[in-house]
């Protein structure tokens, strides 16, 4: 099975340099990954590097804590799309979800989706901080708000993707939303396990290792 079309090739570390982003894009072209995933500042650079290809640019918004105001997240998402991003990976407001402020969380997701129109919106849950009930609620809110994907993790929390969480998410949304697994996926065997559960995309900085092994 070719895994390249499932990979969002990712560099989101705080120390990422301009050269790191250029290298990321070079690797994405060499290995024909689906997308690169970068911080909002680097969207224009990634778009420029990939302009003559079909590789998409995904941008993280409200990253990695999710606790920015809705207005700031919307502006960040709009700027990313204006600069060439075709996918937005937003961190939902984790604290408000845990506080039970579900309408505010849902409205924020809806506002960002409205701002980016036809571009894909992925809602990052950061499952390591959520109870089972909160994960289910996050699925419901994302579905109600018109998101396109739900995503397990930022990769910067206390834990990443788990098969159990992806199964729970799949059970909640069925085929109504796509799922992106991210955080700690570093080898082909693990990636295949997630794809077998119905994941549509793998977010990883280990894409080359994943596709280079048999």
mmCIF file with all atom_site columns, C-alpha atoms in Angstrom:
data_model
loop_
_atom_site.group_PDB
_atom_site.id
_atom_site.type_symbol
_atom_site.label_atom_id
_atom_site.label_alt_id
_atom_site.label_comp_id
_atom_site.label_asym_id
_atom_site.label_entity_id
_atom_site.label_seq_id
_atom_site.pdbx_PDB_ins_code
_atom_site.Cartn_x
_atom_site.Cartn_y
_atom_site.Cartn_z
_atom_site.occupancy
_atom_site.B_iso_or_equiv
_atom_site.pdbx_formal_charge
_atom_site.auth_seq_id
_atom_site.auth_comp_id
_atom_site.auth_asym_id
_atom_site.auth_atom_id
_atom_site.pdbx_PDB_model_num
ATOM 1   C CA . UNK A 1 1   ? 0.000   0.000  0.000  1.00 0.00 ? 1   UNK A CA 1
ATOM 2   C CA . UNK A 1 2   ? 1.339   3.411  -0.955 1.00 0.00 ? 2   UNK A CA 1
ATOM 3   C CA . UNK A 1 3   ? 1.217   5.673  2.092  1.00 0.00 ? 3   UNK A CA 1
ATOM 4   C CA . UNK A 1 4   ? 2.495   8.873  0.465  1.00 0.00 ? 4   UNK A CA 1
ATOM 5   C CA . UNK A 1 5   ? -1.014  10.211 -0.369 1.00 0.00 ? 5   UNK A CA 1
ATOM 6   C CA . UNK A 1 6   ? -1.995  10.035 3.299  1.00 0.00 ? 6   UNK A CA 1
ATOM 7   C CA . UNK A 1 7   ? 0.917   12.014 4.730  1.00 0.00 ? 7   UNK A CA 1
ATOM 8   C CA . UNK A 1 8   ? 0.823   15.620 5.941  1.00 0.00 ? 8   UNK A CA 1
ATOM 9   C CA . UNK A 1 9   ? 4.596   16.199 6.116  1.00 0.00 ? 9   UNK A CA 1
ATOM 10  C CA . UNK A 1 10  ? 5.025   18.372 9.189  1.00 0.00 ? 10  UNK A CA 1
ATOM 11  C CA . UNK A 1 11  ? 7.431   20.803 10.829 1.00 0.00 ? 11  UNK A CA 1
ATOM 12  C CA . UNK A 1 12  ? 5.932   22.786 13.691 1.00 0.00 ? 12  UNK A CA 1
ATOM 13  C CA . UNK A 1 13  ? 8.769   23.020 16.209 1.00 0.00 ? 13  UNK A CA 1
ATOM 14  C CA . UNK A 1 14  ? 9.436   26.450 17.682 1.00 0.00 ? 14  UNK A CA 1
ATOM 15  C CA . UNK A 1 15  ? 12.972  26.464 16.293 1.00 0.00 ? 15  UNK A CA 1
ATOM 16  C CA . UNK A 1 16  ? 11.910  25.821 12.674 1.00 0.00 ? 16  UNK A CA 1
ATOM 17  C CA . UNK A 1 17  ? 13.885  28.071 10.338 1.00 0.00 ? 17  UNK A CA 1
ATOM 18  C CA . UNK A 1 18  ? 13.262  29.291 6.815  1.00 0.00 ? 18  UNK A CA 1
ATOM 19  C CA . UNK A 1 19  ? 15.691  26.648 5.588  1.00 0.00 ? 19  UNK A CA 1
ATOM 20  C CA . UNK A 1 20  ? 13.782  23.979 7.533  1.00 0.00 ? 20  UNK A CA 1
ATOM 21  C CA . UNK A 1 21  ? 10.575  24.914 5.732  1.00 0.00 ? 21  UNK A CA 1
ATOM 22  C CA . UNK A 1 22  ? 12.282  24.918 2.350  1.00 0.00 ? 22  UNK A CA 1
ATOM 23  C CA . UNK A 1 23  ? 13.746  21.503 3.124  1.00 0.00 ? 23  UNK A CA 1
ATOM 24  C CA . UNK A 1 24  ? 10.326  20.232 4.216  1.00 0.00 ? 24  UNK A CA 1
ATOM 25  C CA . UNK A 1 25  ? 8.878   21.286 0.873  1.00 0.00 ? 25  UNK A CA 1
ATOM 26  C CA . UNK A 1 26  ? 11.751  19.709 -1.048 1.00 0.00 ? 26  UNK A CA 1
ATOM 27  C CA . UNK A 1 27  ? 11.132  16.442 0.763  1.00 0.00 ? 27  UNK A CA 1
ATOM 28  C CA . UNK A 1 28  ? 7.394   16.658 0.117  1.00 0.00 ? 28  UNK A CA 1
ATOM 29  C CA . UNK A 1 29  ? 8.092   17.009 -3.607 1.00 0.00 ? 29  UNK A CA 1
ATOM 30  C CA . UNK A 1 30  ? 10.603  14.172 -3.606 1.00 0.00 ? 30  UNK A CA 1
ATOM 31  C CA . UNK A 1 31  ? 8.264   11.772 -1.798 1.00 0.00 ? 31  UNK A CA 1
ATOM 32  C CA . UNK A 1 32  ? 5.011   13.083 -3.283 1.00 0.00 ? 32  UNK A CA 1
ATOM 33  C CA . UNK A 1 33  ? 3.280   13.631 0.050  1.00 0.00 ? 33  UNK A CA 1
ATOM 34  C CA . UNK A 1 34  ? -0.280  14.922 0.142  1.00 0.00 ? 34  UNK A CA 1
ATOM 35  C CA . UNK A 1 35  ? 0.540   18.132 2.023  1.00 0.00 ? 35  UNK A CA 1
ATOM 36  C CA . UNK A 1 36  ? 2.986   19.990 4.180  1.00 0.00 ? 36  UNK A CA 1
ATOM 37  C CA . UNK A 1 37  ? 1.788   21.292 7.537  1.00 0.00 ? 37  UNK A CA 1
ATOM 38  C CA . UNK A 1 38  ? 3.404   24.474 8.822  1.00 0.00 ? 38  UNK A CA 1
ATOM 39  C CA . UNK A 1 39  ? 2.790   27.333 11.224 1.00 0.00 ? 39  UNK A CA 1
ATOM 40  C CA . UNK A 1 40  ? 0.842   30.286 9.884  1.00 0.00 ? 40  UNK A CA 1
ATOM 41  C CA . UNK A 1 41  ? 3.924   32.470 9.463  1.00 0.00 ? 41  UNK A CA 1
ATOM 42  C CA . UNK A 1 42  ? 5.412   30.059 6.935  1.00 0.00 ? 42  UNK A CA 1
ATOM 43  C CA . UNK A 1 43  ? 2.344   29.546 4.739  1.00 0.00 ? 43  UNK A CA 1
ATOM 44  C CA . UNK A 1 44  ? 3.422   32.035 2.073  1.00 0.00 ? 44  UNK A CA 1
ATOM 45  C CA . UNK A 1 45  ? 6.890   30.498 1.893  1.00 0.00 ? 45  UNK A CA 1
ATOM 46  C CA . UNK A 1 46  ? 5.552   26.939 1.635  1.00 0.00 ? 46  UNK A CA 1
ATOM 47  C CA . UNK A 1 47  ? 3.032   27.992 -0.998 1.00 0.00 ? 47  UNK A CA 1
ATOM 48  C CA . UNK A 1 48  ? 5.802   29.602 -3.037 1.00 0.00 ? 48  UNK A CA 1
ATOM 49  C CA . UNK A 1 49  ? 8.003   26.513 -2.760 1.00 0.00 ? 49  UNK A CA 1
ATOM 50  C CA . UNK A 1 50  ? 5.180   24.197 -3.860 1.00 0.00 ? 50  UNK A CA 1
ATOM 51  C CA . UNK A 1 51  ? 3.514   26.410 -6.446 1.00 0.00 ? 51  UNK A CA 1
ATOM 52  C CA . UNK A 1 52  ? 4.305   24.182 -9.434 1.00 0.00 ? 52  UNK A CA 1
ATOM 53  C CA . UNK A 1 53  ? 3.051   21.017 -7.698 1.00 0.00 ? 53  UNK A CA 1
ATOM 54  C CA . UNK A 1 54  ? -0.225  19.484 -6.511 1.00 0.00 ? 54  UNK A CA 1
ATOM 55  C CA . UNK A 1 55  ? 1.030   19.306 -2.911 1.00 0.00 ? 55  UNK A CA 1
ATOM 56  C CA . UNK A 1 56  ? -1.256  21.156 -0.520 1.00 0.00 ? 56  UNK A CA 1
ATOM 57  C CA . UNK A 1 57  ? -0.336  23.582 2.239  1.00 0.00 ? 57  UNK A CA 1
ATOM 58  C CA . UNK A 1 58  ? -1.966  22.994 5.616  1.00 0.00 ? 58  UNK A CA 1
ATOM 59  C CA . UNK A 1 59  ? -1.617  25.644 8.314  1.00 0.00 ? 59  UNK A CA 1
ATOM 60  C CA . UNK A 1 60  ? -2.125  25.359 12.052 1.00 0.00 ? 60  UNK A CA 1
ATOM 61  C CA . UNK A 1 61  ? -4.287  27.996 13.730 1.00 0.00 ? 61  UNK A CA 1
ATOM 62  C CA . UNK A 1 62  ? -4.564  28.766 17.440 1.00 0.00 ? 62  UNK A CA 1
ATOM 63  C CA . UNK A 1 63  ? -1.623  26.448 17.870 1.00 0.00 ? 63  UNK A CA 1
ATOM 64  C CA . UNK A 1 64  ? -0.798  24.676 20.115 1.00 0.00 ? 64  UNK A CA 1
ATOM 65  C CA . UNK A 1 65  ? -2.958  25.743 23.075 1.00 0.00 ? 65  UNK A CA 1
ATOM 66  C CA . UNK A 1 66  ? -6.266  26.686 21.456 1.00 0.00 ? 66  UNK A CA 1
ATOM 67  C CA . UNK A 1 67  ? -6.895  29.448 23.990 1.00 0.00 ? 67  UNK A CA 1
ATOM 68  C CA . UNK A 1 68  ? -6.752  32.473 21.690 1.00 0.00 ? 68  UNK A CA 1
ATOM 69  C CA . UNK A 1 69  ? -9.922  34.462 21.103 1.00 0.00 ? 69  UNK A CA 1
ATOM 70  C CA . UNK A 1 70  ? -12.199 33.450 18.257 1.00 0.00 ? 70  UNK A CA 1
ATOM 71  C CA . UNK A 1 71  ? -11.533 36.726 16.454 1.00 0.00 ? 71  UNK A CA 1
ATOM 72  C CA . UNK A 1 72  ? -7.794  36.088 16.430 1.00 0.00 ? 72  UNK A CA 1
ATOM 73  C CA . UNK A 1 73  ? -8.243  32.524 15.206 1.00 0.00 ? 73  UNK A CA 1
ATOM 74  C CA . UNK A 1 74  ? -10.559 33.667 12.425 1.00 0.00 ? 74  UNK A CA 1
ATOM 75  C CA . UNK A 1 75  ? -8.108  36.353 11.296 1.00 0.00 ? 75  UNK A CA 1
ATOM 76  C CA . UNK A 1 76  ? -5.231  33.878 11.378 1.00 0.00 ? 76  UNK A CA 1
ATOM 77  C CA . UNK A 1 77  ? -7.217  31.354 9.335  1.00 0.00 ? 77  UNK A CA 1
ATOM 78  C CA . UNK A 1 78  ? -8.246  33.975 6.786  1.00 0.00 ? 78  UNK A CA 1
ATOM 79  C CA . UNK A 1 79  ? -4.661  35.156 6.362  1.00 0.00 ? 79  UNK A CA 1
ATOM 80  C CA . UNK A 1 80  ? -3.448  31.591 5.870  1.00 0.00 ? 80  UNK A CA 1
ATOM 81  C CA . UNK A 1 81  ? -6.005  30.978 3.121  1.00 0.00 ? 81  UNK A CA 1
ATOM 82  C CA . UNK A 1 82  ? -5.179  34.311 1.500  1.00 0.00 ? 82  UNK A CA 1
ATOM 83  C CA . UNK A 1 83  ? -1.523  33.258 1.408  1.00 0.00 ? 83  UNK A CA 1
ATOM 84  C CA . UNK A 1 84  ? -2.175  29.876 -0.161 1.00 0.00 ? 84  UNK A CA 1
ATOM 85  C CA . UNK A 1 85  ? -3.245  27.410 2.508  1.00 0.00 ? 85  UNK A CA 1
ATOM 86  C CA . UNK A 1 86  ? -5.945  25.011 1.380  1.00 0.00 ? 86  UNK A CA 1
ATOM 87  C CA . UNK A 1 87  ? -6.325  23.302 4.758  1.00 0.00 ? 87  UNK A CA 1
ATOM 88  C CA . UNK A 1 88  ? -6.609  24.766 8.251  1.00 0.00 ? 88  UNK A CA 1
ATOM 89  C CA . UNK A 1 89  ? -5.818  22.676 11.336 1.00 0.00 ? 89  UNK A CA 1
ATOM 90  C CA . UNK A 1 90  ? -7.307  24.606 14.259 1.00 0.00 ? 90  UNK A CA 1
ATOM 91  C CA . UNK A 1 91  ? -6.983  23.792 17.948 1.00 0.00 ? 91  UNK A CA 1
ATOM 92  C CA . UNK A 1 92  ? -10.346 23.987 19.642 1.00 0.00 ? 92  UNK A CA 1
ATOM 93  C CA . UNK A 1 93  ? -10.573 25.877 22.917 1.00 0.00 ? 93  UNK A CA 1
ATOM 94  C CA . UNK A 1 94  ? -9.707  23.014 25.243 1.00 0.00 ? 94  UNK A CA 1
ATOM 95  C CA . UNK A 1 95  ? -10.374 24.918 28.465 1.00 0.00 ? 95  UNK A CA 1
ATOM 96  C CA . UNK A 1 96  ? -13.818 26.051 27.357 1.00 0.00 ? 96  UNK A CA 1
ATOM 97  C CA . UNK A 1 97  ? -14.720 22.520 26.255 1.00 0.00 ? 97  UNK A CA 1
ATOM 98  C CA . UNK A 1 98  ? -13.716 21.222 29.671 1.00 0.00 ? 98  UNK A CA 1
ATOM 99  C CA . UNK A 1 99  ? -15.673 24.060 31.301 1.00 0.00 ? 99  UNK A CA 1
ATOM 100 C CA . UNK A 1 100 ? -18.820 22.898 29.543 1.00 0.00 ? 100 UNK A CA 1
ATOM 101 C CA . UNK A 1 101 ? -19.094 26.009 27.356 1.00 0.00 ? 101 UNK A CA 1
ATOM 102 C CA . UNK A 1 102 ? -20.110 23.899 24.388 1.00 0.00 ? 102 UNK A CA 1
ATOM 103 C CA . UNK A 1 103 ? -21.979 26.545 22.420 1.00 0.00 ? 103 UNK A CA 1
ATOM 104 C CA . UNK A 1 104 ? -18.963 28.862 22.425 1.00 0.00 ? 104 UNK A CA 1
ATOM 105 C CA . UNK A 1 105 ? -16.709 26.047 21.232 1.00 0.00 ? 105 UNK A CA 1
ATOM 106 C CA . UNK A 1 106 ? -19.139 25.062 18.486 1.00 0.00 ? 106 UNK A CA 1
ATOM 107 C CA . UNK A 1 107 ? -19.668 28.654 17.391 1.00 0.00 ? 107 UNK A CA 1
ATOM 108 C CA . UNK A 1 108 ? -15.910 29.188 17.148 1.00 0.00 ? 108 UNK A CA 1
ATOM 109 C CA . UNK A 1 109 ? -15.471 26.163 14.887 1.00 0.00 ? 109 UNK A CA 1
ATOM 110 C CA . UNK A 1 110 ? -18.392 27.353 12.756 1.00 0.00 ? 110 UNK A CA 1
ATOM 111 C CA . UNK A 1 111 ? -16.934 30.860 12.490 1.00 0.00 ? 111 UNK A CA 1
ATOM 112 C CA . UNK A 1 112 ? -13.583 29.570 11.269 1.00 0.00 ? 112 UNK A CA 1
ATOM 113 C CA . UNK A 1 113 ? -15.213 27.252 8.762  1.00 0.00 ? 113 UNK A CA 1
ATOM 114 C CA . UNK A 1 114 ? -17.306 30.134 7.457  1.00 0.00 ? 114 UNK A CA 1
ATOM 115 C CA . UNK A 1 115 ? -14.178 32.283 7.124  1.00 0.00 ? 115 UNK A CA 1
ATOM 116 C CA . UNK A 1 116 ? -12.283 29.719 5.033  1.00 0.00 ? 116 UNK A CA 1
ATOM 117 C CA . UNK A 1 117 ? -15.189 28.607 2.850  1.00 0.00 ? 117 UNK A CA 1
ATOM 118 C CA . UNK A 1 118 ? -14.490 25.545 0.736  1.00 0.00 ? 118 UNK A CA 1
ATOM 119 C CA . UNK A 1 119 ? -11.045 24.896 2.221  1.00 0.00 ? 119 UNK A CA 1
ATOM 120 C CA . UNK A 1 120 ? -10.729 21.914 4.563  1.00 0.00 ? 120 UNK A CA 1
ATOM 121 C CA . UNK A 1 121 ? -11.086 22.589 8.281  1.00 0.00 ? 121 UNK A CA 1
ATOM 122 C CA . UNK A 1 122 ? -9.540  20.094 10.691 1.00 0.00 ? 122 UNK A CA 1
ATOM 123 C CA . UNK A 1 123 ? -10.431 20.478 14.374 1.00 0.00 ? 123 UNK A CA 1
ATOM 124 C CA . UNK A 1 124 ? -7.643  19.402 16.727 1.00 0.00 ? 124 UNK A CA 1
ATOM 125 C CA . UNK A 1 125 ? -8.963  17.938 19.986 1.00 0.00 ? 125 UNK A CA 1
ATOM 126 C CA . UNK A 1 126 ? -5.773  17.306 22.028 1.00 0.00 ? 126 UNK A CA 1
ATOM 127 C CA . UNK A 1 127 ? -7.280  14.081 23.316 1.00 0.00 ? 127 UNK A CA 1
ATOM 128 C CA . UNK A 1 128 ? -4.648  13.541 26.015 1.00 0.00 ? 128 UNK A CA 1
ATOM 129 C CA . UNK A 1 129 ? -6.366  16.257 28.064 1.00 0.00 ? 129 UNK A CA 1
ATOM 130 C CA . UNK A 1 130 ? -9.954  15.097 27.513 1.00 0.00 ? 130 UNK A CA 1
ATOM 131 C CA . UNK A 1 131 ? -12.242 12.588 29.181 1.00 0.00 ? 131 UNK A CA 1
ATOM 132 C CA . UNK A 1 132 ? -14.166 10.099 27.084 1.00 0.00 ? 132 UNK A CA 1
ATOM 133 C CA . UNK A 1 133 ? -17.296 12.239 27.418 1.00 0.00 ? 133 UNK A CA 1
ATOM 134 C CA . UNK A 1 134 ? -15.366 15.346 26.338 1.00 0.00 ? 134 UNK A CA 1
ATOM 135 C CA . UNK A 1 135 ? -13.957 13.564 23.287 1.00 0.00 ? 135 UNK A CA 1
ATOM 136 C CA . UNK A 1 136 ? -17.456 12.531 22.283 1.00 0.00 ? 136 UNK A CA 1
ATOM 137 C CA . UNK A 1 137 ? -18.703 16.074 22.798 1.00 0.00 ? 137 UNK A CA 1
ATOM 138 C CA . UNK A 1 138 ? -15.851 17.466 20.687 1.00 0.00 ? 138 UNK A CA 1
ATOM 139 C CA . UNK A 1 139 ? -16.907 15.107 17.884 1.00 0.00 ? 139 UNK A CA 1
ATOM 140 C CA . UNK A 1 140 ? -20.514 16.291 18.147 1.00 0.00 ? 140 UNK A CA 1
ATOM 141 C CA . UNK A 1 141 ? -19.589 19.977 18.176 1.00 0.00 ? 141 UNK A CA 1
ATOM 142 C CA . UNK A 1 142 ? -17.247 19.610 15.197 1.00 0.00 ? 142 UNK A CA 1
ATOM 143 C CA . UNK A 1 143 ? -19.903 17.783 13.219 1.00 0.00 ? 143 UNK A CA 1
ATOM 144 C CA . UNK A 1 144 ? -22.582 20.334 14.080 1.00 0.00 ? 144 UNK A CA 1
ATOM 145 C CA . UNK A 1 145 ? -20.294 23.229 13.159 1.00 0.00 ? 145 UNK A CA 1
ATOM 146 C CA . UNK A 1 146 ? -19.536 21.937 9.677  1.00 0.00 ? 146 UNK A CA 1
ATOM 147 C CA . UNK A 1 147 ? -15.901 20.893 10.055 1.00 0.00 ? 147 UNK A CA 1
ATOM 148 C CA . UNK A 1 148 ? -14.372 18.581 7.472  1.00 0.00 ? 148 UNK A CA 1
ATOM 149 C CA . UNK A 1 149 ? -11.945 16.635 9.680  1.00 0.00 ? 149 UNK A CA 1
ATOM 150 C CA . UNK A 1 150 ? -11.356 15.917 13.330 1.00 0.00 ? 150 UNK A CA 1
ATOM 151 C CA . UNK A 1 151 ? -7.790  15.435 14.504 1.00 0.00 ? 151 UNK A CA 1
ATOM 152 C CA . UNK A 1 152 ? -6.374  13.651 17.532 1.00 0.00 ? 152 UNK A CA 1
ATOM 153 C CA . UNK A 1 153 ? -3.552  15.850 18.753 1.00 0.00 ? 153 UNK A CA 1
ATOM 154 C CA . UNK A 1 154 ? -1.154  18.728 18.237 1.00 0.00 ? 154 UNK A CA 1
ATOM 155 C CA . UNK A 1 155 ? 1.884   16.595 18.981 1.00 0.00 ? 155 UNK A CA 1
ATOM 156 C CA . UNK A 1 156 ? 2.792   19.097 21.701 1.00 0.00 ? 156 UNK A CA 1
ATOM 157 C CA . UNK A 1 157 ? 0.568   17.804 24.499 1.00 0.00 ? 157 UNK A CA 1
ATOM 158 C CA . UNK A 1 158 ? 1.341   15.130 27.079 1.00 0.00 ? 158 UNK A CA 1
ATOM 159 C CA . UNK A 1 159 ? 0.274   12.403 24.644 1.00 0.00 ? 159 UNK A CA 1
ATOM 160 C CA . UNK A 1 160 ? -0.369  11.875 20.940 1.00 0.00 ? 160 UNK A CA 1
ATOM 161 C CA . UNK A 1 161 ? -2.638  9.727  18.840 1.00 0.00 ? 161 UNK A CA 1
ATOM 162 C CA . UNK A 1 162 ? -3.916  6.395  20.146 1.00 0.00 ? 162 UNK A CA 1
ATOM 163 C CA . UNK A 1 163 ? -5.802  3.672  18.342 1.00 0.00 ? 163 UNK A CA 1
ATOM 164 C CA . UNK A 1 164 ? -8.426  3.718  21.070 1.00 0.00 ? 164 UNK A CA 1
ATOM 165 C CA . UNK A 1 165 ? -9.105  7.419  20.584 1.00 0.00 ? 165 UNK A CA 1
ATOM 166 C CA . UNK A 1 166 ? -9.366  7.069  16.824 1.00 0.00 ? 166 UNK A CA 1
ATOM 167 C CA . UNK A 1 167 ? -11.826 4.187  17.227 1.00 0.00 ? 167 UNK A CA 1
ATOM 168 C CA . UNK A 1 168 ? -13.909 6.317  19.590 1.00 0.00 ? 168 UNK A CA 1
ATOM 169 C CA . UNK A 1 169 ? -13.862 9.237  17.146 1.00 0.00 ? 169 UNK A CA 1
ATOM 170 C CA . UNK A 1 170 ? -14.808 6.971  14.256 1.00 0.00 ? 170 UNK A CA 1
ATOM 171 C CA . UNK A 1 171 ? -17.678 5.506  16.252 1.00 0.00 ? 171 UNK A CA 1
ATOM 172 C CA . UNK A 1 172 ? -18.988 9.012  16.964 1.00 0.00 ? 172 UNK A CA 1
ATOM 173 C CA . UNK A 1 173 ? -18.789 10.545 13.469 1.00 0.00 ? 173 UNK A CA 1
ATOM 174 C CA . UNK A 1 174 ? -18.962 7.527  11.162 1.00 0.00 ? 174 UNK A CA 1
ATOM 175 C CA . UNK A 1 175 ? -18.363 8.660  7.606  1.00 0.00 ? 175 UNK A CA 1
ATOM 176 C CA . UNK A 1 176 ? -19.665 12.183 8.198  1.00 0.00 ? 176 UNK A CA 1
ATOM 177 C CA . UNK A 1 177 ? -16.225 13.572 9.058  1.00 0.00 ? 177 UNK A CA 1
ATOM 178 C CA . UNK A 1 178 ? -12.741 12.498 8.084  1.00 0.00 ? 178 UNK A CA 1
ATOM 179 C CA . UNK A 1 179 ? -10.121 11.796 10.744 1.00 0.00 ? 179 UNK A CA 1
ATOM 180 C CA . UNK A 1 180 ? -6.490  12.868 10.934 1.00 0.00 ? 180 UNK A CA 1
ATOM 181 C CA . UNK A 1 181 ? -4.224  10.987 13.328 1.00 0.00 ? 181 UNK A CA 1
ATOM 182 C CA . UNK A 1 182 ? -1.274  13.017 14.572 1.00 0.00 ? 182 UNK A CA 1
ATOM 183 C CA . UNK A 1 183 ? 1.248   12.776 17.363 1.00 0.00 ? 183 UNK A CA 1
ATOM 184 C CA . UNK A 1 184 ? 3.807   10.004 17.775 1.00 0.00 ? 184 UNK A CA 1
ATOM 185 C CA . UNK A 1 185 ? 3.245   8.131  14.501 1.00 0.00 ? 185 UNK A CA 1
ATOM 186 C CA . UNK A 1 186 ? 6.744   7.281  13.324 1.00 0.00 ? 186 UNK A CA 1
ATOM 187 C CA . UNK A 1 187 ? 6.700   3.976  11.422 1.00 0.00 ? 187 UNK A CA 1
ATOM 188 C CA . UNK A 1 188 ? 4.828   2.216  8.639  1.00 0.00 ? 188 UNK A CA 1
ATOM 189 C CA . UNK A 1 189 ? 3.278   -0.474 10.845 1.00 0.00 ? 189 UNK A CA 1
ATOM 190 C CA . UNK A 1 190 ? 1.693   2.093  13.146 1.00 0.00 ? 190 UNK A CA 1
ATOM 191 C CA . UNK A 1 191 ? 0.498   4.237  10.239 1.00 0.00 ? 191 UNK A CA 1
ATOM 192 C CA . UNK A 1 192 ? -1.188  1.214  8.661  1.00 0.00 ? 192 UNK A CA 1
ATOM 193 C CA . UNK A 1 193 ? -2.998  0.452  11.911 1.00 0.00 ? 193 UNK A CA 1
ATOM 194 C CA . UNK A 1 194 ? -4.528  3.926  11.858 1.00 0.00 ? 194 UNK A CA 1
ATOM 195 C CA . UNK A 1 195 ? -5.465  3.687  8.205  1.00 0.00 ? 195 UNK A CA 1
ATOM 196 C CA . UNK A 1 196 ? -7.137  0.345  8.886  1.00 0.00 ? 196 UNK A CA 1
ATOM 197 C CA . UNK A 1 197 ? -9.379  2.143  11.393 1.00 0.00 ? 197 UNK A CA 1
ATOM 198 C CA . UNK A 1 198 ? -10.503 4.556  8.701  1.00 0.00 ? 198 UNK A CA 1
ATOM 199 C CA . UNK A 1 199 ? -8.113  7.483  9.148  1.00 0.00 ? 199 UNK A CA 1
ATOM 200 C CA . UNK A 1 200 ? -7.851  9.671  6.034  1.00 0.00 ? 200 UNK A CA 1
ATOM 201 C CA . UNK A 1 201 ? -4.642  11.492 6.906  1.00 0.00 ? 201 UNK A CA 1
ATOM 202 C CA . UNK A 1 202 ? -1.506  11.009 9.008  1.00 0.00 ? 202 UNK A CA 1
ATOM 203 C CA . UNK A 1 203 ? 0.218   14.074 10.439 1.00 0.00 ? 203 UNK A CA 1
ATOM 204 C CA . UNK A 1 204 ? 3.871   13.354 11.106 1.00 0.00 ? 204 UNK A CA 1
ATOM 205 C CA . UNK A 1 205 ? 7.412   14.624 10.944 1.00 0.00 ? 205 UNK A CA 1
ATOM 206 C CA . UNK A 1 206 ? 8.505   11.041 10.207 1.00 0.00 ? 206 UNK A CA 1
ATOM 207 C CA . UNK A 1 207 ? 6.863   10.737 6.803  1.00 0.00 ? 207 UNK A CA 1
ATOM 208 C CA . UNK A 1 208 ? 10.040  9.704  5.024  1.00 0.00 ? 208 UNK A CA 1
ATOM 209 C CA . UNK A 1 209 ? 10.677  6.890  7.504  1.00 0.00 ? 209 UNK A CA 1
ATOM 210 C CA . UNK A 1 210 ? 7.078   5.750  7.181  1.00 0.00 ? 210 UNK A CA 1
ATOM 211 C CA . UNK A 1 211 ? 7.089   5.512  3.385  1.00 0.00 ? 211 UNK A CA 1
ATOM 212 C CA . UNK A 1 212 ? 10.650  4.211  3.070  1.00 0.00 ? 212 UNK A CA 1
ATOM 213 C CA . UNK A 1 213 ? 10.121  1.008  5.040  1.00 0.00 ? 213 UNK A CA 1
ATOM 214 C CA . UNK A 1 214 ? 8.329   -2.134 3.902  1.00 0.00 ? 214 UNK A CA 1
#
